[in-house]
Amino acid sequence: MEGLPDPRTDGELLVATVADPHAFAIFYRRHVRGVLSFFRRRVESPELAFDLTAETFAAALEAAPRYEPRPEPARGWLYGIAWNKLHEARQRGQADDAVRRHLGMAPIALSDEGIARIEALAGGRVLQLLDGLPAEQREAVRARVLDERSYEEIAAELRCSPSVVRQRVSRGMRAIRSRLKEAEL
Amino acid sequence: VNDDPILALERELVGAARRHIAAQGRADSGPRPRAGGRRLRGLPSPLRAAALVALVLIPVAAVAIALTLPRASRPAAAPSPGSGPVGGASPAVAQAGPAPLASLVSELAVLRRPQTAADRDPRALALALLRHMPGISARLSRIRLAALAPWGAKVVLAPVNRQLLIIVGGSVQGAPLDSMIRTWGGEALAPLSGGRATGVVLVVPDGVTQVALRITRGGKAWTERAPVHDNVATVRLPVAANAAGAARITWYRADGTVVKRTPPPPPKPQAHPGPSLFSELAVLRRRQSAADLSLTEPPHAPRTEAFVGMPDRASARLAEVSAWGARVYLMLYWPPTTRVTDALPPRLRAAARRQAPRQPTLWILSSGGQGQEIGTAQTVADGQALAMSGGGPGNRSFRLTMVVPDGVTTVGFAAPGGNGSGFSAKAAVRDNVATLQVQAPPDRPAITWYRADGTVIRRIPAATG
């Protein structure tokens, strides 16, 4: 994660994976947060979200030699795999680990700190707290913090001034921080 | 137990990738295939199979990455009747064991001609690359600059141990002599233009003067031809390496007769089942915004979920403000879980199991939560994801909403008909949705999908009756 970002596209990294394991590591770092969040929003536990994330990247690694670059970004390809893994997990009632076993990957046991890290990365606990905010604050925090949109853009959509949006975001974040602290006590 | 599972997972993935590459390396140095790499087929792992269908890849430090492809693993075709020295090489000879260098030299005139100053120049490059490989003894006198590829790379041939290395630009690829020359020649592939094109280098025996590559991609097939000089043909293909590697190759003699032709490749194993809504629709892949969450969730009774599936609020997307001013949302519904179905009274369970979707389905919803199921990923891909509704009491207009896959930018609707019911109109696509309002209830109209440049992607005929 150090140094300059790798200039290669996702597709180029997947193609390079055939000979360079580091290329897949870069691809993984780019997308692990997004994939983890994708699962965390859709499953009940951080453990299951992590399991599905691991299986998704393992499947992507396994399929990399067959990856064919297309005009659309490789992100869609990765999320297509994630989608299928989620679908399978819902049908089976549990995450599969067939690809990881096949690749000889060791199971990763999670400590409490590890689960907290997953939650922090996927925003699971924060998302729960976010849902508990009043609607105005929730929308403002989502748009600003999760979607990284400008205050002006959000203000135009919500038909209020940017300073009102700032105030809602500030109040919402303060409430989330305070509830997180309460939970830690 | 890991405090940082994200990092631990990265280590495991990198380790798995390393093992895969090492396995590939072992395959390089292991016993020779009895016939053209045939032993590589039938391996259980898709990963290993995908790796081993490639020719031998020799990764070299500080050189660019190169891909190798499955020519060596192709089943050998029967020699053509009346073929020359190449076509006449019988499978029995190929199975007898590794061919000595002398045999290779006897089949490649480029290795027999005197070494020139131009050949000696790339020798330095070859040596620099080979230095990284232990146990290698290169035949320096046999190194040849065989071609300058159309994409600017020098093609150098270097017999090394029992391999002929093909050095293309900064990458090295090679194959055992026996499988290479006596079956399908040598081949090296270089990804170009970010992987969207591929430089193909083919090494062919004496007597072959032209090669033809039959490429198939996306239902389109065409042939590229290239002349042979110094036993090497080079061609730049506008396709990715996978498609280039799957091309059918024909070797021709000077009189136009065929020396050899590769059989059709076996069908590739499917990486993942069918299209998914996620891969078909960019609108579902973009980040969810506050506007997307303005959807009022449809008022489903718990029992309803057992019949229509379970709404996935995280997938809700505001796709379009329709031609009639209403917000159009898309949302996915998952097939009901066993727990949901089992919660029904016994008399309803069988009916729910019959009716419930078995795949994720896509719904079109309005701001108020009213909606209708539009189908599965296959429905979208097939051009059948069309909703039609009336304009409401006292309103004679009819409303069409179509969900289209990525790449479609305009949808043309056309309905022939008398009594004022015929129409023809185009609607722009926004976030995979196109809407149109017409003034009479049509039958399902004929539909045409257009790309951004105006070309037609697909025509879907009108439904009749």
PDB file of C-alpha atoms in Angstrom, chain A residues 1 8 12 15-21 24-25 28-29 32 36 38 41-42 44 50 53-54 57-59 61-63 65-71 75-76 79-81 83-84 86-87 90-91 102-106 108-111 113-114 117-118 121 139 142-143 146-149 157, chain B residues 1-10 12-14 16-21 24 44-47 50-51 57 59 65-67 191 194-196 217 240 242-243 268-273 276-279 285-291 293 310 312 314-315 332 334-335 337 339 358-360:
ATOM      1  CA  MET A   1       0.000   0.000   0.000  1.00  0.00           C
ATOM      2  CA  ARG A   8      -2.067  -0.716 -14.301  1.00  0.00           C
ATOM      3  CA  GLU A  12      -4.032  -5.631 -16.700  1.00  0.00           C
ATOM      4  CA  VAL A  15      -3.782 -10.717 -16.845  1.00  0.00           C
ATOM      5  CA  ALA A  16      -0.437 -10.225 -15.080  1.00  0.00           C
ATOM      6  CA  THR A  17      -1.500 -12.519 -12.230  1.00  0.00           C
ATOM      7  CA  VAL A  18      -0.663 -15.519 -14.393  1.00  0.00           C
ATOM      8  CA  ALA A  19       3.018 -14.801 -13.764  1.00  0.00           C
ATOM      9  CA  ASP A  20       3.151 -12.263 -10.937  1.00  0.00           C
ATOM     10  CA  PRO A  21       1.424 -12.946  -7.603  1.00  0.00           C
ATOM     11  CA  PHE A  24      -3.158  -9.968  -7.647  1.00  0.00           C
ATOM     12  CA  ALA A  25      -2.232  -8.486  -4.273  1.00  0.00           C
ATOM     13  CA  TYR A  28      -7.044  -7.341  -3.896  1.00  0.00           C
ATOM     14  CA  ARG A  29      -6.061  -4.186  -2.022  1.00  0.00           C
ATOM     15  CA  VAL A  32     -11.227  -5.709  -0.648  1.00  0.00           C
ATOM     16  CA  LEU A  36     -16.384  -6.595   2.134  1.00  0.00           C
ATOM     17  CA  PHE A  38     -20.961  -5.383  -0.424  1.00  0.00           C
ATOM     18  CA  ARG A  41     -24.653  -4.905   3.863  1.00  0.00           C
ATOM     19  CA  ARG A  42     -26.285  -8.142   2.850  1.00  0.00           C
ATOM     20  CA  GLU A  44     -25.970 -10.825   9.211  1.00  0.00           C
ATOM     21  CA  PHE A  50     -15.348 -12.041   5.587  1.00  0.00           C
ATOM     22  CA  THR A  53     -15.025 -12.016   0.665  1.00  0.00           C
ATOM     23  CA  ALA A  54     -12.241 -14.581   1.000  1.00  0.00           C
ATOM     24  CA  PHE A  57     -11.130 -13.334  -4.118  1.00  0.00           C
ATOM     25  CA  ALA A  58     -10.036 -16.964  -4.179  1.00  0.00           C
ATOM     26  CA  ALA A  59     -12.474 -17.593  -7.032  1.00  0.00           C
ATOM     27  CA  LEU A  61      -7.613 -15.753  -8.431  1.00  0.00           C
ATOM     28  CA  GLU A  62      -8.621 -19.138  -9.763  1.00  0.00           C
ATOM     29  CA  ALA A  63     -10.426 -17.589 -12.728  1.00  0.00           C
ATOM     30  CA  PRO A  65      -6.002 -17.121 -16.149  1.00  0.00           C
ATOM     31  CA  ARG A  66      -9.299 -17.164 -18.038  1.00  0.00           C
ATOM     32  CA  TYR A  67     -10.011 -13.466 -17.561  1.00  0.00           C
ATOM     33  CA  GLU A  68     -10.434 -11.675 -20.859  1.00  0.00           C
ATOM     34  CA  PRO A  69     -10.057  -7.878 -20.799  1.00  0.00           C
ATOM     35  CA  ARG A  70     -13.159  -6.083 -21.995  1.00  0.00           C
ATOM     36  CA  PRO A  71     -14.028  -2.407 -22.436  1.00  0.00           C
ATOM     37  CA  ARG A  75     -14.661  -4.460 -11.173  1.00  0.00           C
ATOM     38  CA  GLY A  76     -17.942  -5.640 -12.671  1.00  0.00           C
ATOM     39  CA  TYR A  79     -18.686  -8.219  -8.341  1.00  0.00           C
ATOM     40  CA  GLY A  80     -20.310 -10.755 -10.631  1.00  0.00           C
ATOM     41  CA  ILE A  81     -18.332 -13.417  -8.762  1.00  0.00           C
ATOM     42  CA  TRP A  83     -22.898 -11.881  -6.501  1.00  0.00           C
ATOM     43  CA  ASN A  84     -22.761 -15.569  -7.316  1.00  0.00           C
ATOM     44  CA  LEU A  86     -23.783 -14.518  -2.153  1.00  0.00           C
ATOM     45  CA  HIS A  87     -26.459 -16.324  -4.112  1.00  0.00           C
ATOM     46  CA  ARG A  90     -28.154 -17.876   0.555  1.00  0.00           C
ATOM     47  CA  GLN A  91     -29.175 -21.134  -1.027  1.00  0.00           C
ATOM     48  CA  HIS A 102      -8.687 -26.204  -3.557  1.00  0.00           C
ATOM     49  CA  LEU A 103      -6.058 -23.484  -3.681  1.00  0.00           C
ATOM     50  CA  GLY A 104      -4.540 -24.775  -0.450  1.00  0.00           C
ATOM     51  CA  MET A 105      -5.353 -21.606   1.470  1.00  0.00           C
ATOM     52  CA  ALA A 106      -5.315 -21.942   5.243  1.00  0.00           C
ATOM     53  CA  ILE A 108      -8.312 -17.664   8.823  1.00  0.00           C
ATOM     54  CA  ALA A 109      -9.653 -17.660  12.376  1.00  0.00           C
ATOM     55  CA  LEU A 110     -10.950 -14.316  13.544  1.00  0.00           C
ATOM     56  CA  SER A 111     -10.145 -12.674  16.861  1.00  0.00           C
ATOM     57  CA  GLU A 113      -9.853  -7.420  17.044  1.00  0.00           C
ATOM     58  CA  GLY A 114     -10.073  -9.013  13.631  1.00  0.00           C
ATOM     59  CA  ARG A 117     -11.229  -4.493  11.812  1.00  0.00           C
ATOM     60  CA  ILE A 118     -13.704  -6.050   9.395  1.00  0.00           C
ATOM     61  CA  LEU A 121     -13.479  -1.584   6.999  1.00  0.00           C
ATOM     62  CA  GLU A 139     -29.374  10.997   4.187  1.00  0.00           C
ATOM     63  CA  ARG A 142     -24.747   8.802   3.635  1.00  0.00           C
ATOM     64  CA  ALA A 143     -24.392  11.250   0.786  1.00  0.00           C
ATOM     65  CA  LEU A 146     -20.331   7.111   2.177  1.00  0.00           C
ATOM     66  CA  ASP A 147     -20.889   8.520  -1.283  1.00  0.00           C
ATOM     67  CA  GLU A 148     -18.237  11.250  -0.937  1.00  0.00           C
ATOM     68  CA  ARG A 149     -20.409  13.831  -2.680  1.00  0.00           C
ATOM     69  CA  GLU A 157     -30.691  17.378  -4.231  1.00  0.00           C
TER      70      GLU A 157
ATOM     71  CA  VAL B   1      -6.182 -16.241  15.199  1.00  0.00           C
ATOM     72  CA  ASN B   2      -5.710 -13.081  13.219  1.00  0.00           C
ATOM     73  CA  ASP B   3      -6.082  -9.551  14.435  1.00  0.00           C
ATOM     74  CA  ASP B   4      -5.792  -8.332  10.868  1.00  0.00           C
ATOM     75  CA  PRO B   5      -7.687 -10.843   8.729  1.00  0.00           C
ATOM     76  CA  ILE B   6      -7.538  -8.559   5.709  1.00  0.00           C
ATOM     77  CA  LEU B   7      -3.762  -8.764   5.656  1.00  0.00           C
ATOM     78  CA  ALA B   8      -3.846 -12.484   6.465  1.00  0.00           C
ATOM     79  CA  LEU B   9      -6.155 -13.081   3.510  1.00  0.00           C
ATOM     80  CA  GLU B  10      -3.843 -11.126   1.233  1.00  0.00           C
ATOM     81  CA  GLU B  12      -2.951 -16.481   1.674  1.00  0.00           C
ATOM     82  CA  LEU B  13      -3.956 -15.275  -1.779  1.00  0.00           C
ATOM     83  CA  VAL B  14      -0.422 -14.304  -2.719  1.00  0.00           C
ATOM     84  CA  ALA B  16      -1.815 -19.460  -3.526  1.00  0.00           C
ATOM     85  CA  ALA B  17      -0.776 -17.449  -6.586  1.00  0.00           C
ATOM     86  CA  ARG B  18       2.894 -18.290  -5.921  1.00  0.00           C
ATOM     87  CA  ARG B  19       2.134 -21.981  -5.592  1.00  0.00           C
ATOM     88  CA  HIS B  20       0.299 -21.854  -8.875  1.00  0.00           C
ATOM     89  CA  ILE B  21       3.247 -20.240 -10.647  1.00  0.00           C
ATOM     90  CA  GLN B  24       3.718 -24.171 -13.610  1.00  0.00           C
ATOM     91  CA  PRO B  44      -8.770 -31.545 -11.912  1.00  0.00           C
ATOM     92  CA  SER B  45      -8.029 -27.974 -11.012  1.00  0.00           C
ATOM     93  CA  PRO B  46      -9.311 -25.255 -13.309  1.00  0.00           C
ATOM     94  CA  LEU B  47      -6.459 -23.140 -12.029  1.00  0.00           C
ATOM     95  CA  ALA B  50      -5.603 -23.010 -17.099  1.00  0.00           C
ATOM     96  CA  ALA B  51      -1.982 -22.745 -16.121  1.00  0.00           C
ATOM     97  CA  LEU B  57       6.468 -19.894 -19.175  1.00  0.00           C
ATOM     98  CA  PRO B  59       9.423 -15.833 -15.624  1.00  0.00           C
ATOM     99  CA  ILE B  65       5.176 -10.316 -18.047  1.00  0.00           C
ATOM    100  CA  ALA B  66       4.359 -12.625 -20.851  1.00  0.00           C
ATOM    101  CA  LEU B  67       1.505 -14.955 -21.493  1.00  0.00           C
ATOM    102  CA  PRO B 191      -0.337  -8.713 -24.618  1.00  0.00           C
ATOM    103  CA  GLY B 194      -3.390  -3.106 -22.259  1.00  0.00           C
ATOM    104  CA  GLY B 195      -4.351  -6.661 -23.099  1.00  0.00           C
ATOM    105  CA  ARG B 196      -6.972  -5.740 -25.721  1.00  0.00           C
ATOM    106  CA  ARG B 217     -14.839 -13.810 -30.745  1.00  0.00           C
ATOM    107  CA  ALA B 240      -7.160 -10.555 -25.997  1.00  0.00           C
ATOM    108  CA  ASN B 242      -7.239 -15.878 -24.511  1.00  0.00           C
ATOM    109  CA  ALA B 243      -8.975 -15.483 -27.875  1.00  0.00           C
ATOM    110  CA  LYS B 268     -13.729 -23.706 -22.377  1.00  0.00           C
ATOM    111  CA  PRO B 269     -15.085 -24.514 -18.948  1.00  0.00           C
ATOM    112  CA  GLN B 270     -17.439 -21.822 -17.813  1.00  0.00           C
ATOM    113  CA  ALA B 271     -15.939 -19.769 -15.018  1.00  0.00           C
ATOM    114  CA  HIS B 272     -19.258 -18.821 -13.492  1.00  0.00           C
ATOM    115  CA  PRO B 273     -22.825 -19.750 -14.194  1.00  0.00           C
ATOM    116  CA  SER B 276     -26.009 -12.230 -13.251  1.00  0.00           C
ATOM    117  CA  LEU B 277     -28.006  -9.071 -12.808  1.00  0.00           C
ATOM    118  CA  PHE B 278     -24.928  -7.576 -11.271  1.00  0.00           C
ATOM    119  CA  SER B 279     -22.757  -8.228 -14.289  1.00  0.00           C
ATOM    120  CA  ARG B 285     -22.795  -1.832  -9.484  1.00  0.00           C
ATOM    121  CA  ARG B 286     -22.587   1.873  -8.828  1.00  0.00           C
ATOM    122  CA  ARG B 287     -22.544   3.091  -5.262  1.00  0.00           C
ATOM    123  CA  GLN B 288     -25.866   3.525  -3.567  1.00  0.00           C
ATOM    124  CA  SER B 289     -26.720   7.178  -3.038  1.00  0.00           C
ATOM    125  CA  ALA B 290     -29.122   8.999  -0.775  1.00  0.00           C
ATOM    126  CA  ALA B 291     -31.461   9.384  -3.756  1.00  0.00           C
ATOM    127  CA  LEU B 293     -32.746   5.248  -0.609  1.00  0.00           C
ATOM    128  CA  MET B 310     -37.029 -11.104  -0.336  1.00  0.00           C
ATOM    129  CA  ASP B 312     -32.674  -6.425  -1.079  1.00  0.00           C
ATOM    130  CA  ALA B 314     -29.011  -2.432  -0.472  1.00  0.00           C
ATOM    131  CA  SER B 315     -29.590  -3.000  -4.173  1.00  0.00           C
ATOM    132  CA  LEU B 332     -33.420  -7.055  -6.469  1.00  0.00           C
ATOM    133  CA  TRP B 334     -33.646 -12.868  -3.494  1.00  0.00           C
ATOM    134  CA  PRO B 335     -35.290 -16.277  -3.660  1.00  0.00           C
ATOM    135  CA  THR B 337     -34.910 -18.909   2.198  1.00  0.00           C
ATOM    136  CA  ARG B 339     -36.825 -20.474   6.873  1.00  0.00           C
ATOM    137  CA  ARG B 358     -35.238 -19.755  -7.824  1.00  0.00           C
ATOM    138  CA  GLN B 359     -32.912 -16.999  -8.976  1.00  0.00           C
ATOM    139  CA  PRO B 360     -32.590 -13.355  -7.993  1.00  0.00           C
TER     140      PRO B 360
END
